[in-house]
């Protein structure tokens, strides 16, 4: 099984940063994505607090179907805007794979965001069954591909 490192770089606040995806062993860059959520759509509110959003926005008399529709819409948005298509495709292409998601302390809010729901190659990463995300708070120690 491959090991990849998805790292927050160029952190400009909770709405702007860059993802860098590298091979964990060699540090070789595989993909990157500039995240800019400064003009967030409704999906942003859902993605950052999914449980509350579903509770208040799902249609009560068809809750299960409505929640599934919301999660699908939000996952597709997250795949494009948060994870990025290039990063998602690189992860899918490497499957089966474990991805170490490394974030600095100031971006620890990302631990609460459901990145597993982000769509890559037409569906959520979590539904693939061969992609695992492991979250890691950056220690400031250099990793194989640069600063950690």
mmCIF file of N, CA and C in Angstrom:
data_model
loop_
_atom_site.group_PDB
_atom_site.id
_atom_site.type_symbol
_atom_site.label_atom_id
_atom_site.label_comp_id
_atom_site.label_asym_id
_atom_site.label_seq_id
_atom_site.Cartn_x
_atom_site.Cartn_y
_atom_site.Cartn_z
ATOM 1 N N UNK A 1 0.847 -1.182 0.000
ATOM 2 C CA UNK A 1 0.000 0.000 0.000
ATOM 3 C C UNK A 1 0.888 1.240 0.000
ATOM 4 N N UNK A 2 0.554 2.204 -0.840
ATOM 5 C CA UNK A 2 1.287 3.453 -0.915
ATOM 6 C C UNK A 2 0.971 4.351 0.270
ATOM 7 N N UNK A 3 1.931 5.221 0.583
ATOM 8 C CA UNK A 3 1.739 6.241 1.610
ATOM 9 C C UNK A 3 1.966 7.598 0.969
ATOM 10 N N UNK A 4 0.963 8.467 1.097
ATOM 11 C CA UNK A 4 1.058 9.814 0.564
ATOM 12 C C UNK A 4 0.960 10.814 1.698
ATOM 13 N N UNK A 5 1.445 12.020 1.451
ATOM 14 C CA UNK A 5 1.395 13.104 2.430
ATOM 15 C C UNK A 5 0.657 14.273 1.784
ATOM 16 N N UNK A 6 -0.455 14.675 2.393
ATOM 17 C CA UNK A 6 -1.224 15.838 1.959
ATOM 18 C C UNK A 6 -1.003 16.916 3.006
ATOM 19 N N UNK A 7 -0.317 17.965 2.619
ATOM 20 C CA UNK A 7 0.140 18.951 3.594
ATOM 21 C C UNK A 7 -0.384 20.349 3.277
ATOM 22 N N UNK A 8 -0.794 21.062 4.327
ATOM 23 C CA UNK A 8 -1.174 22.458 4.185
ATOM 24 C C UNK A 8 0.104 23.270 4.020
ATOM 25 N N UNK A 9 0.137 24.075 2.980
ATOM 26 C CA UNK A 9 1.248 24.991 2.729
ATOM 27 C C UNK A 9 0.684 26.380 2.508
ATOM 28 N N UNK A 10 1.522 27.380 2.650
ATOM 29 C CA UNK A 10 1.143 28.770 2.358
ATOM 30 C C UNK A 10 -0.179 29.141 3.031
ATOM 31 N N UNK A 11 -0.297 28.825 4.315
ATOM 32 C CA UNK A 11 -1.548 29.064 5.044
ATOM 33 C C UNK A 11 -1.792 30.562 5.166
ATOM 34 N N UNK A 12 -2.902 31.009 4.601
ATOM 35 C CA UNK A 12 -3.253 32.429 4.637
ATOM 36 C C UNK A 12 -4.507 32.688 5.452
ATOM 37 N N UNK A 13 -4.875 31.763 6.304
ATOM 38 C CA UNK A 13 -6.074 31.889 7.119
ATOM 39 C C UNK A 13 -7.032 30.747 6.838
ATOM 40 N N UNK A 14 -8.140 30.716 7.550
ATOM 41 C CA UNK A 14 -9.051 29.571 7.448
ATOM 42 C C UNK A 14 -9.782 29.449 6.110
ATOM 43 N N UNK A 15 -9.593 30.424 5.228
ATOM 44 C CA UNK A 15 -10.257 30.357 3.934
ATOM 45 C C UNK A 15 -9.283 30.254 2.767
ATOM 46 N N UNK A 16 -7.961 30.308 3.078
ATOM 47 C CA UNK A 16 -6.962 30.263 1.999
ATOM 48 C C UNK A 16 -5.719 29.504 2.433
ATOM 49 N N UNK A 17 -5.366 28.511 1.631
ATOM 50 C CA UNK A 17 -4.115 27.793 1.815
ATOM 51 C C UNK A 17 -3.873 26.978 0.541
ATOM 52 N N UNK A 18 -2.762 26.279 0.514
ATOM 53 C CA UNK A 18 -2.443 25.412 -0.620
ATOM 54 C C UNK A 18 -2.207 24.008 -0.087
ATOM 55 N N UNK A 19 -2.795 23.026 -0.758
ATOM 56 C CA UNK A 19 -2.505 21.624 -0.475
ATOM 57 C C UNK A 19 -1.327 21.207 -1.351
ATOM 58 N N UNK A 20 -0.417 20.462 -0.769
ATOM 59 C CA UNK A 20 0.648 19.827 -1.532
ATOM 60 C C UNK A 20 0.594 18.339 -1.239
ATOM 61 N N UNK A 21 0.407 17.541 -2.278
ATOM 62 C CA UNK A 21 0.369 16.092 -2.156
ATOM 63 C C UNK A 21 1.702 15.553 -2.645
ATOM 64 N N UNK A 22 2.367 14.779 -1.773
ATOM 65 C CA UNK A 22 3.662 14.198 -2.125
ATOM 66 C C UNK A 22 3.678 12.716 -1.794
ATOM 67 N N UNK A 23 4.636 12.023 -2.381
ATOM 68 C CA UNK A 23 4.911 10.648 -1.999
ATOM 69 C C UNK A 23 5.587 10.706 -0.635
ATOM 70 N N UNK A 24 5.051 10.005 0.340
ATOM 71 C CA UNK A 24 5.566 10.071 1.715
ATOM 72 C C UNK A 24 7.026 9.627 1.816
ATOM 73 N N UNK A 25 7.401 8.636 1.067
ATOM 74 C CA UNK A 25 8.749 8.098 1.174
ATOM 75 C C UNK A 25 9.812 8.938 0.498
ATOM 76 N N UNK A 26 9.482 9.483 -0.681
ATOM 77 C CA UNK A 26 10.489 10.198 -1.462
ATOM 78 C C UNK A 26 10.355 11.708 -1.409
ATOM 79 N N UNK A 27 9.180 12.198 -1.034
ATOM 80 C CA UNK A 27 8.938 13.638 -1.046
ATOM 81 C C UNK A 27 8.610 14.166 -2.436
ATOM 82 N N UNK A 28 8.497 13.279 -3.404
ATOM 83 C CA UNK A 28 8.202 13.697 -4.783
ATOM 84 C C UNK A 28 6.797 14.306 -4.852
ATOM 85 N N UNK A 29 6.670 15.541 -5.375
ATOM 86 C CA UNK A 29 5.354 16.169 -5.508
ATOM 87 C C UNK A 29 4.488 15.440 -6.533
ATOM 88 N N UNK A 30 3.219 15.248 -6.183
ATOM 89 C CA UNK A 30 2.280 14.563 -7.070
ATOM 90 C C UNK A 30 1.184 15.495 -7.579
ATOM 91 N N UNK A 31 0.749 16.420 -6.734
ATOM 92 C CA UNK A 31 -0.313 17.359 -7.112
ATOM 93 C C UNK A 31 -0.386 18.459 -6.068
ATOM 94 N N UNK A 32 -0.985 19.572 -6.464
ATOM 95 C CA UNK A 32 -1.280 20.613 -5.478
ATOM 96 C C UNK A 32 -2.587 21.301 -5.865
ATOM 97 N N UNK A 33 -3.120 22.048 -4.910
ATOM 98 C CA UNK A 33 -4.385 22.756 -5.124
ATOM 99 C C UNK A 33 -4.406 23.993 -4.242
ATOM 100 N N UNK A 34 -4.681 25.124 -4.858
ATOM 101 C CA UNK A 34 -4.830 26.386 -4.132
ATOM 102 C C UNK A 34 -6.272 26.487 -3.656
ATOM 103 N N UNK A 35 -6.474 26.505 -2.346
ATOM 104 C CA UNK A 35 -7.811 26.600 -1.769
ATOM 105 C C UNK A 35 -8.131 28.074 -1.537
ATOM 106 N N UNK A 36 -9.269 28.506 -2.053
ATOM 107 C CA UNK A 36 -9.739 29.877 -1.832
ATOM 108 C C UNK A 36 -11.238 29.813 -1.591
ATOM 109 N N UNK A 37 -11.612 29.906 -0.339
ATOM 110 C CA UNK A 37 -13.019 29.806 0.053
ATOM 111 C C UNK A 37 -13.577 31.153 0.488
ATOM 112 N N UNK A 38 -13.018 32.252 -0.027
ATOM 113 C CA UNK A 38 -13.409 33.592 0.421
ATOM 114 C C UNK A 38 -14.809 33.986 -0.031
ATOM 115 N N UNK A 39 -15.326 33.362 -1.053
ATOM 116 C CA UNK A 39 -16.706 33.614 -1.478
ATOM 117 C C UNK A 39 -17.462 32.292 -1.394
ATOM 118 N N UNK A 40 -17.630 31.785 -0.158
ATOM 119 C CA UNK A 40 -18.171 30.431 -0.031
ATOM 120 C C UNK A 40 -19.653 30.336 -0.380
ATOM 121 N N UNK A 41 -20.024 29.285 -1.095
ATOM 122 C CA UNK A 41 -21.434 29.015 -1.349
ATOM 123 C C UNK A 41 -22.055 28.329 -0.132
ATOM 124 N N UNK A 42 -23.300 27.955 -0.269
ATOM 125 C CA UNK A 42 -24.029 27.282 0.801
ATOM 126 C C UNK A 42 -23.335 25.983 1.218
ATOM 127 N N UNK A 43 -22.653 25.346 0.281
ATOM 128 C CA UNK A 43 -21.971 24.090 0.584
ATOM 129 C C UNK A 43 -20.899 24.272 1.663
ATOM 130 N N UNK A 44 -20.299 25.437 1.731
ATOM 131 C CA UNK A 44 -19.279 25.699 2.750
ATOM 132 C C UNK A 44 -19.867 25.538 4.147
ATOM 133 N N UNK A 45 -21.028 26.127 4.383
ATOM 134 C CA UNK A 45 -21.681 26.018 5.698
ATOM 135 C C UNK A 45 -21.998 24.560 6.014
ATOM 136 N N UNK A 46 -22.424 23.822 5.015
ATOM 137 C CA UNK A 46 -22.745 22.408 5.228
ATOM 138 C C UNK A 46 -21.482 21.612 5.513
ATOM 139 N N UNK A 47 -20.421 21.840 4.749
ATOM 140 C CA UNK A 47 -19.194 21.064 4.884
ATOM 141 C C UNK A 47 -18.524 21.299 6.226
ATOM 142 N N UNK A 48 -18.545 22.517 6.715
ATOM 143 C CA UNK A 48 -17.828 22.846 7.949
ATOM 144 C C UNK A 48 -18.603 22.486 9.217
ATOM 145 N N UNK A 49 -19.885 22.186 9.097
ATOM 146 C CA UNK A 49 -20.680 21.725 10.241
ATOM 147 C C UNK A 49 -21.812 20.846 9.714
ATOM 148 N N UNK A 50 -21.426 19.718 9.160
ATOM 149 C CA UNK A 50 -22.360 18.860 8.434
ATOM 150 C C UNK A 50 -23.516 18.370 9.300
ATOM 151 N N UNK A 51 -23.218 17.940 10.510
ATOM 152 C CA UNK A 51 -24.280 17.408 11.370
ATOM 153 C C UNK A 51 -25.372 18.462 11.594
ATOM 154 N N UNK A 52 -24.968 19.659 11.978
ATOM 155 C CA UNK A 52 -25.951 20.722 12.240
ATOM 156 C C UNK A 52 -26.693 21.101 10.956
ATOM 157 N N UNK A 53 -25.960 21.184 9.863
ATOM 158 C CA UNK A 53 -26.581 21.567 8.600
ATOM 159 C C UNK A 53 -27.655 20.551 8.198
ATOM 160 N N UNK A 54 -27.318 19.273 8.297
ATOM 161 C CA UNK A 54 -28.299 18.243 7.949
ATOM 162 C C UNK A 54 -29.508 18.296 8.874
ATOM 163 N N UNK A 55 -29.240 18.519 10.132
ATOM 164 C CA UNK A 55 -30.341 18.556 11.107
ATOM 165 C C UNK A 55 -31.343 19.652 10.772
ATOM 166 N N UNK A 56 -30.850 20.804 10.327
ATOM 167 C CA UNK A 56 -31.726 21.949 10.086
ATOM 168 C C UNK A 56 -32.183 22.090 8.640
ATOM 169 N N UNK A 57 -31.556 21.409 7.710
ATOM 170 C CA UNK A 57 -31.873 21.639 6.299
ATOM 171 C C UNK A 57 -32.452 20.444 5.554
ATOM 172 N N UNK A 58 -32.380 19.265 6.118
ATOM 173 C CA UNK A 58 -32.975 18.108 5.459
ATOM 174 C C UNK A 58 -34.499 18.218 5.527
ATOM 175 N N UNK A 59 -35.142 17.778 4.475
ATOM 176 C CA UNK A 59 -36.604 17.814 4.422
ATOM 177 C C UNK A 59 -37.136 16.760 5.392
ATOM 178 N N UNK A 60 -37.931 17.187 6.401
ATOM 179 C CA UNK A 60 -38.337 16.274 7.476
ATOM 180 C C UNK A 60 -39.102 15.027 7.023
ATOM 181 N N UNK A 61 -39.993 15.161 6.047
ATOM 182 C CA UNK A 61 -40.800 13.996 5.674
ATOM 183 C C UNK A 61 -40.088 13.066 4.689
ATOM 184 N N UNK A 62 -38.863 13.403 4.317
ATOM 185 C CA UNK A 62 -38.029 12.514 3.509
ATOM 186 C C UNK A 62 -36.563 12.713 3.901
ATOM 187 N N UNK A 63 -36.350 12.652 5.207
ATOM 188 C CA UNK A 63 -35.057 12.977 5.809
ATOM 189 C C UNK A 63 -33.887 12.172 5.223
ATOM 190 N N UNK A 64 -34.011 10.878 5.120
ATOM 191 C CA UNK A 64 -32.889 10.059 4.654
ATOM 192 C C UNK A 64 -32.493 10.429 3.228
ATOM 193 N N UNK A 65 -33.457 10.515 2.340
ATOM 194 C CA UNK A 65 -33.166 10.872 0.949
ATOM 195 C C UNK A 65 -32.629 12.294 0.854
ATOM 196 N N UNK A 66 -33.215 13.200 1.611
ATOM 197 C CA UNK A 66 -32.781 14.592 1.594
ATOM 198 C C UNK A 66 -31.357 14.740 2.111
ATOM 199 N N UNK A 67 -31.026 14.039 3.192
ATOM 200 C CA UNK A 67 -29.661 14.082 3.718
ATOM 201 C C UNK A 67 -28.668 13.523 2.708
ATOM 202 N N UNK A 68 -29.029 12.442 2.042
ATOM 203 C CA UNK A 68 -28.153 11.844 1.034
ATOM 204 C C UNK A 68 -27.909 12.824 -0.116
ATOM 205 N N UNK A 69 -28.946 13.533 -0.541
ATOM 206 C CA UNK A 69 -28.795 14.527 -1.609
ATOM 207 C C UNK A 69 -27.860 15.650 -1.180
ATOM 208 N N UNK A 70 -28.008 16.126 0.047
ATOM 209 C CA UNK A 70 -27.156 17.198 0.563
ATOM 210 C C UNK A 70 -25.705 16.734 0.641
ATOM 211 N N UNK A 71 -25.482 15.547 1.177
ATOM 212 C CA UNK A 71 -24.123 15.021 1.321
ATOM 213 C C UNK A 71 -23.477 14.836 -0.050
ATOM 214 N N UNK A 72 -24.219 14.386 -1.029
ATOM 215 C CA UNK A 72 -23.682 14.229 -2.387
ATOM 216 C C UNK A 72 -23.289 15.590 -2.969
ATOM 217 N N UNK A 73 -24.158 16.573 -2.834
ATOM 218 C CA UNK A 73 -23.889 17.928 -3.357
ATOM 219 C C UNK A 73 -22.675 18.536 -2.676
ATOM 220 N N UNK A 74 -22.603 18.411 -1.352
ATOM 221 C CA UNK A 74 -21.499 18.966 -0.585
ATOM 222 C C UNK A 74 -20.188 18.238 -0.899
ATOM 223 N N UNK A 75 -20.247 16.928 -1.055
ATOM 224 C CA UNK A 75 -19.053 16.158 -1.397
ATOM 225 C C UNK A 75 -18.495 16.527 -2.758
ATOM 226 N N UNK A 76 -19.382 16.747 -3.733
ATOM 227 C CA UNK A 76 -18.928 17.151 -5.068
ATOM 228 C C UNK A 76 -18.259 18.526 -4.993
ATOM 229 N N UNK A 77 -18.858 19.454 -4.252
ATOM 230 C CA UNK A 77 -18.254 20.780 -4.068
ATOM 231 C C UNK A 77 -16.896 20.668 -3.380
ATOM 232 N N UNK A 78 -16.817 19.876 -2.318
ATOM 233 C CA UNK A 78 -15.560 19.726 -1.576
ATOM 234 C C UNK A 78 -14.468 19.134 -2.450
ATOM 235 N N UNK A 79 -14.836 18.230 -3.332
ATOM 236 C CA UNK A 79 -13.866 17.649 -4.249
ATOM 237 C C UNK A 79 -13.254 18.690 -5.173
ATOM 238 N N UNK A 80 -14.067 19.652 -5.596
ATOM 239 C CA UNK A 80 -13.575 20.720 -6.477
ATOM 240 C C UNK A 80 -12.891 21.834 -5.694
ATOM 241 N N UNK A 81 -13.542 22.343 -4.656
ATOM 242 C CA UNK A 81 -13.095 23.569 -3.995
ATOM 243 C C UNK A 81 -12.119 23.339 -2.843
ATOM 244 N N UNK A 82 -12.319 22.303 -2.054
ATOM 245 C CA UNK A 82 -11.492 22.101 -0.862
ATOM 246 C C UNK A 82 -10.305 21.184 -1.159
ATOM 247 N N UNK A 83 -10.566 19.995 -1.639
ATOM 248 C CA UNK A 83 -9.481 19.051 -1.916
ATOM 249 C C UNK A 83 -8.796 19.374 -3.246
ATOM 250 N N UNK A 84 -9.585 19.689 -4.237
ATOM 251 C CA UNK A 84 -9.057 19.988 -5.561
ATOM 252 C C UNK A 84 -9.045 18.756 -6.434
ATOM 253 N N UNK A 85 -9.411 18.941 -7.689
ATOM 254 C CA UNK A 85 -9.532 17.806 -8.607
ATOM 255 C C UNK A 85 -8.199 17.109 -8.854
ATOM 256 N N UNK A 86 -7.119 17.882 -8.992
ATOM 257 C CA UNK A 86 -5.805 17.269 -9.246
ATOM 258 C C UNK A 86 -5.369 16.407 -8.068
ATOM 259 N N UNK A 87 -5.588 16.904 -6.853
ATOM 260 C CA UNK A 87 -5.216 16.153 -5.652
ATOM 261 C C UNK A 87 -6.087 14.906 -5.538
ATOM 262 N N UNK A 88 -7.389 15.064 -5.724
ATOM 263 C CA UNK A 88 -8.301 13.914 -5.649
ATOM 264 C C UNK A 88 -7.965 12.837 -6.662
ATOM 265 N N UNK A 89 -7.661 13.246 -7.879
ATOM 266 C CA UNK A 89 -7.302 12.284 -8.919
ATOM 267 C C UNK A 89 -6.000 11.565 -8.575
ATOM 268 N N UNK A 90 -5.013 12.294 -8.081
ATOM 269 C CA UNK A 90 -3.732 11.675 -7.710
ATOM 270 C C UNK A 90 -3.917 10.661 -6.583
ATOM 271 N N UNK A 91 -4.780 10.989 -5.630
ATOM 272 C CA UNK A 91 -5.063 10.047 -4.535
ATOM 273 C C UNK A 91 -5.749 8.807 -5.092
ATOM 274 N N UNK A 92 -6.760 9.006 -5.934
ATOM 275 C CA UNK A 92 -7.473 7.868 -6.537
ATOM 276 C C UNK A 92 -6.542 6.994 -7.357
ATOM 277 N N UNK A 93 -5.658 7.627 -8.110
ATOM 278 C CA UNK A 93 -4.726 6.870 -8.955
ATOM 279 C C UNK A 93 -3.751 6.030 -8.128
ATOM 280 N N UNK A 94 -3.456 6.480 -6.901
ATOM 281 C CA UNK A 94 -2.502 5.769 -6.043
ATOM 282 C C UNK A 94 -3.153 4.658 -5.222
ATOM 283 N N UNK A 95 -4.480 4.588 -5.220
ATOM 284 C CA UNK A 95 -5.184 3.613 -4.384
ATOM 285 C C UNK A 95 -4.806 2.190 -4.760
ATOM 286 N N UNK A 96 -4.734 1.297 -3.769
ATOM 287 C CA UNK A 96 -5.001 1.514 -2.340
ATOM 288 C C UNK A 96 -3.895 2.346 -1.702
ATOM 289 N N UNK A 97 -4.326 3.292 -0.854
ATOM 290 C CA UNK A 97 -3.376 4.252 -0.321
ATOM 291 C C UNK A 97 -3.822 4.787 1.039
ATOM 292 N N UNK A 98 -2.835 5.104 1.854
ATOM 293 C CA UNK A 98 -3.068 5.852 3.087
ATOM 294 C C UNK A 98 -2.498 7.238 2.876
ATOM 295 N N UNK A 99 -3.284 8.259 3.195
ATOM 296 C CA UNK A 99 -2.869 9.640 3.021
ATOM 297 C C UNK A 99 -2.733 10.281 4.399
ATOM 298 N N UNK A 100 -1.522 10.715 4.708
ATOM 299 C CA UNK A 100 -1.288 11.437 5.970
ATOM 300 C C UNK A 100 -1.566 12.907 5.708
ATOM 301 N N UNK A 101 -2.612 13.441 6.339
ATOM 302 C CA UNK A 101 -3.019 14.831 6.180
ATOM 303 C C UNK A 101 -2.333 15.628 7.285
ATOM 304 N N UNK A 102 -1.362 16.449 6.899
ATOM 305 C CA UNK A 102 -0.534 17.185 7.851
ATOM 306 C C UNK A 102 -0.947 18.650 7.841
ATOM 307 N N UNK A 103 -1.368 19.147 9.009
ATOM 308 C CA UNK A 103 -1.808 20.540 9.098
ATOM 309 C C UNK A 103 -1.104 21.250 10.245
ATOM 310 N N UNK A 104 -0.803 22.538 10.077
ATOM 311 C CA UNK A 104 -0.216 23.304 11.173
ATOM 312 C C UNK A 104 -1.276 23.592 12.232
ATOM 313 N N UNK A 105 -0.833 23.958 13.420
ATOM 314 C CA UNK A 105 -1.754 24.203 14.538
ATOM 315 C C UNK A 105 -2.840 25.213 14.176
ATOM 316 N N UNK A 106 -2.483 26.244 13.429
ATOM 317 C CA UNK A 106 -3.478 27.268 13.094
ATOM 318 C C UNK A 106 -4.539 26.755 12.119
ATOM 319 N N UNK A 107 -4.309 25.607 11.508
ATOM 320 C CA UNK A 107 -5.288 25.015 10.601
ATOM 321 C C UNK A 107 -5.923 23.765 11.201
ATOM 322 N N UNK A 108 -5.828 23.606 12.515
ATOM 323 C CA UNK A 108 -6.367 22.415 13.180
ATOM 324 C C UNK A 108 -7.873 22.266 12.985
ATOM 325 N N UNK A 109 -8.566 23.335 12.605
ATOM 326 C CA UNK A 109 -9.998 23.252 12.320
ATOM 327 C C UNK A 109 -10.282 22.214 11.221
ATOM 328 N N UNK A 110 -9.296 21.961 10.371
ATOM 329 C CA UNK A 110 -9.480 20.988 9.293
ATOM 330 C C UNK A 110 -9.741 19.580 9.809
ATOM 331 N N UNK A 111 -9.328 19.300 11.041
ATOM 332 C CA UNK A 111 -9.578 17.977 11.615
ATOM 333 C C UNK A 111 -11.073 17.711 11.749
ATOM 334 N N UNK A 112 -11.881 18.752 11.828
ATOM 335 C CA UNK A 112 -13.327 18.606 11.947
ATOM 336 C C UNK A 112 -14.061 18.610 10.618
ATOM 337 N N UNK A 113 -13.344 18.852 9.539
ATOM 338 C CA UNK A 113 -13.980 18.871 8.221
ATOM 339 C C UNK A 113 -13.951 17.469 7.617
ATOM 340 N N UNK A 114 -15.038 17.008 7.036
ATOM 341 C CA UNK A 114 -15.098 15.633 6.511
ATOM 342 C C UNK A 114 -14.473 15.500 5.118
ATOM 343 N N UNK A 115 -13.151 15.572 5.056
ATOM 344 C CA UNK A 115 -12.457 15.458 3.764
ATOM 345 C C UNK A 115 -12.759 14.135 3.067
ATOM 346 N N UNK A 116 -13.112 13.120 3.828
ATOM 347 C CA UNK A 116 -13.429 11.816 3.255
ATOM 348 C C UNK A 116 -14.637 11.875 2.330
ATOM 349 N N UNK A 117 -15.480 12.896 2.507
ATOM 350 C CA UNK A 117 -16.663 13.040 1.664
ATOM 351 C C UNK A 117 -16.350 13.709 0.334
ATOM 352 N N UNK A 118 -15.169 14.303 0.208
ATOM 353 C CA UNK A 118 -14.795 14.975 -1.036
ATOM 354 C C UNK A 118 -14.794 13.978 -2.182
ATOM 355 N N UNK A 119 -15.377 14.386 -3.298
ATOM 356 C CA UNK A 119 -15.448 13.515 -4.463
ATOM 357 C C UNK A 119 -14.142 13.553 -5.241
ATOM 358 N N UNK A 120 -13.733 12.388 -5.681
ATOM 359 C CA UNK A 120 -12.578 12.219 -6.563
ATOM 360 C C UNK A 120 -12.954 11.152 -7.570
ATOM 361 N N UNK A 121 -12.814 11.455 -8.819
ATOM 362 C CA UNK A 121 -13.174 10.514 -9.883
ATOM 363 C C UNK A 121 -14.616 10.037 -9.766
ATOM 364 N N UNK A 122 -15.518 10.975 -9.469
ATOM 365 C CA UNK A 122 -16.946 10.677 -9.520
ATOM 366 C C UNK A 122 -17.623 10.221 -8.250
ATOM 367 N N UNK A 123 -16.891 10.082 -7.148
ATOM 368 C CA UNK A 123 -17.536 9.661 -5.913
ATOM 369 C C UNK A 123 -16.709 10.013 -4.705
ATOM 370 N N UNK A 124 -17.287 9.881 -3.514
ATOM 371 C CA UNK A 124 -16.568 10.231 -2.299
ATOM 372 C C UNK A 124 -15.381 9.306 -2.039
ATOM 373 N N UNK A 125 -14.309 9.879 -1.526
ATOM 374 C CA UNK A 125 -13.135 9.072 -1.179
ATOM 375 C C UNK A 125 -13.517 7.947 -0.222
ATOM 376 N N UNK A 126 -14.383 8.237 0.748
ATOM 377 C CA UNK A 126 -14.765 7.241 1.751
ATOM 378 C C UNK A 126 -15.462 6.032 1.137
ATOM 379 N N UNK A 127 -16.190 6.240 0.057
ATOM 380 C CA UNK A 127 -16.946 5.147 -0.550
ATOM 381 C C UNK A 127 -16.059 4.192 -1.352
ATOM 382 N N UNK A 128 -14.840 4.610 -1.658
ATOM 383 C CA UNK A 128 -13.938 3.764 -2.447
ATOM 384 C C UNK A 128 -13.545 2.510 -1.684
ATOM 385 N N UNK A 129 -13.304 2.649 -0.385
ATOM 386 C CA UNK A 129 -12.893 1.510 0.415
ATOM 387 C C UNK A 129 -11.407 1.216 0.362
ATOM 388 N N UNK A 130 -10.661 1.981 -0.430
ATOM 389 C CA UNK A 130 -9.227 1.731 -0.542
ATOM 390 C C UNK A 130 -8.391 2.991 -0.335
ATOM 391 N N UNK A 131 -9.019 4.022 0.262
ATOM 392 C CA UNK A 131 -8.326 5.257 0.606
ATOM 393 C C UNK A 131 -8.571 5.532 2.085
ATOM 394 N N UNK A 132 -7.491 5.716 2.824
ATOM 395 C CA UNK A 132 -7.584 6.024 4.250
ATOM 396 C C UNK A 132 -6.894 7.357 4.504
ATOM 397 N N UNK A 133 -7.575 8.260 5.192
ATOM 398 C CA UNK A 133 -6.974 9.534 5.584
ATOM 399 C C UNK A 133 -6.612 9.459 7.063
ATOM 400 N N UNK A 134 -5.379 9.828 7.381
ATOM 401 C CA UNK A 134 -4.885 9.853 8.755
ATOM 402 C C UNK A 134 -4.440 11.275 9.022
ATOM 403 N N UNK A 135 -4.944 11.863 10.090
ATOM 404 C CA UNK A 135 -4.675 13.275 10.360
ATOM 405 C C UNK A 135 -3.518 13.437 11.337
ATOM 406 N N UNK A 136 -2.686 14.452 11.072
ATOM 407 C CA UNK A 136 -1.468 14.669 11.834
ATOM 408 C C UNK A 136 -1.251 16.167 12.015
ATOM 409 N N UNK A 137 -1.084 16.589 13.256
ATOM 410 C CA UNK A 137 -0.774 17.982 13.555
ATOM 411 C C UNK A 137 0.714 18.191 13.315
ATOM 412 N N UNK A 138 1.066 19.139 12.446
ATOM 413 C CA UNK A 138 2.468 19.385 12.108
ATOM 414 C C UNK A 138 3.246 19.761 13.351
ATOM 415 N N UNK A 139 4.452 19.220 13.458
ATOM 416 C CA UNK A 139 5.298 19.474 14.630
ATOM 417 C C UNK A 139 6.353 20.508 14.367
ATOM 418 N N UNK A 140 6.476 20.927 13.112
ATOM 419 C CA UNK A 140 7.539 21.848 12.760
ATOM 420 C C UNK A 140 8.815 21.146 12.355
ATOM 421 N N UNK A 141 8.836 19.802 12.509
ATOM 422 C CA UNK A 141 10.000 19.020 12.098
ATOM 423 C C UNK A 141 9.901 18.755 10.602
ATOM 424 N N UNK A 142 10.993 18.844 9.880
ATOM 425 C CA UNK A 142 10.963 18.590 8.446
ATOM 426 C C UNK A 142 10.548 17.149 8.132
ATOM 427 N N UNK A 143 9.720 17.015 7.109
ATOM 428 C CA UNK A 143 9.361 15.706 6.602
ATOM 429 C C UNK A 143 10.195 15.420 5.373
ATOM 430 N N UNK A 144 10.000 14.293 4.728
ATOM 431 C CA UNK A 144 10.816 13.926 3.577
ATOM 432 C C UNK A 144 10.717 14.922 2.431
ATOM 433 N N UNK A 145 9.553 15.586 2.295
ATOM 434 C CA UNK A 145 9.369 16.485 1.174
ATOM 435 C C UNK A 145 9.575 17.950 1.490
ATOM 436 N N UNK A 146 10.079 18.272 2.652
ATOM 437 C CA UNK A 146 10.254 19.679 3.005
ATOM 438 C C UNK A 146 9.947 19.893 4.453
ATOM 439 N N UNK A 147 9.368 21.073 4.752
ATOM 440 C CA UNK A 147 9.066 21.355 6.156
ATOM 441 C C UNK A 147 7.824 20.602 6.591
ATOM 442 N N UNK A 148 7.777 20.277 7.884
ATOM 443 C CA UNK A 148 6.690 19.423 8.365
ATOM 444 C C UNK A 148 5.911 20.100 9.353
#
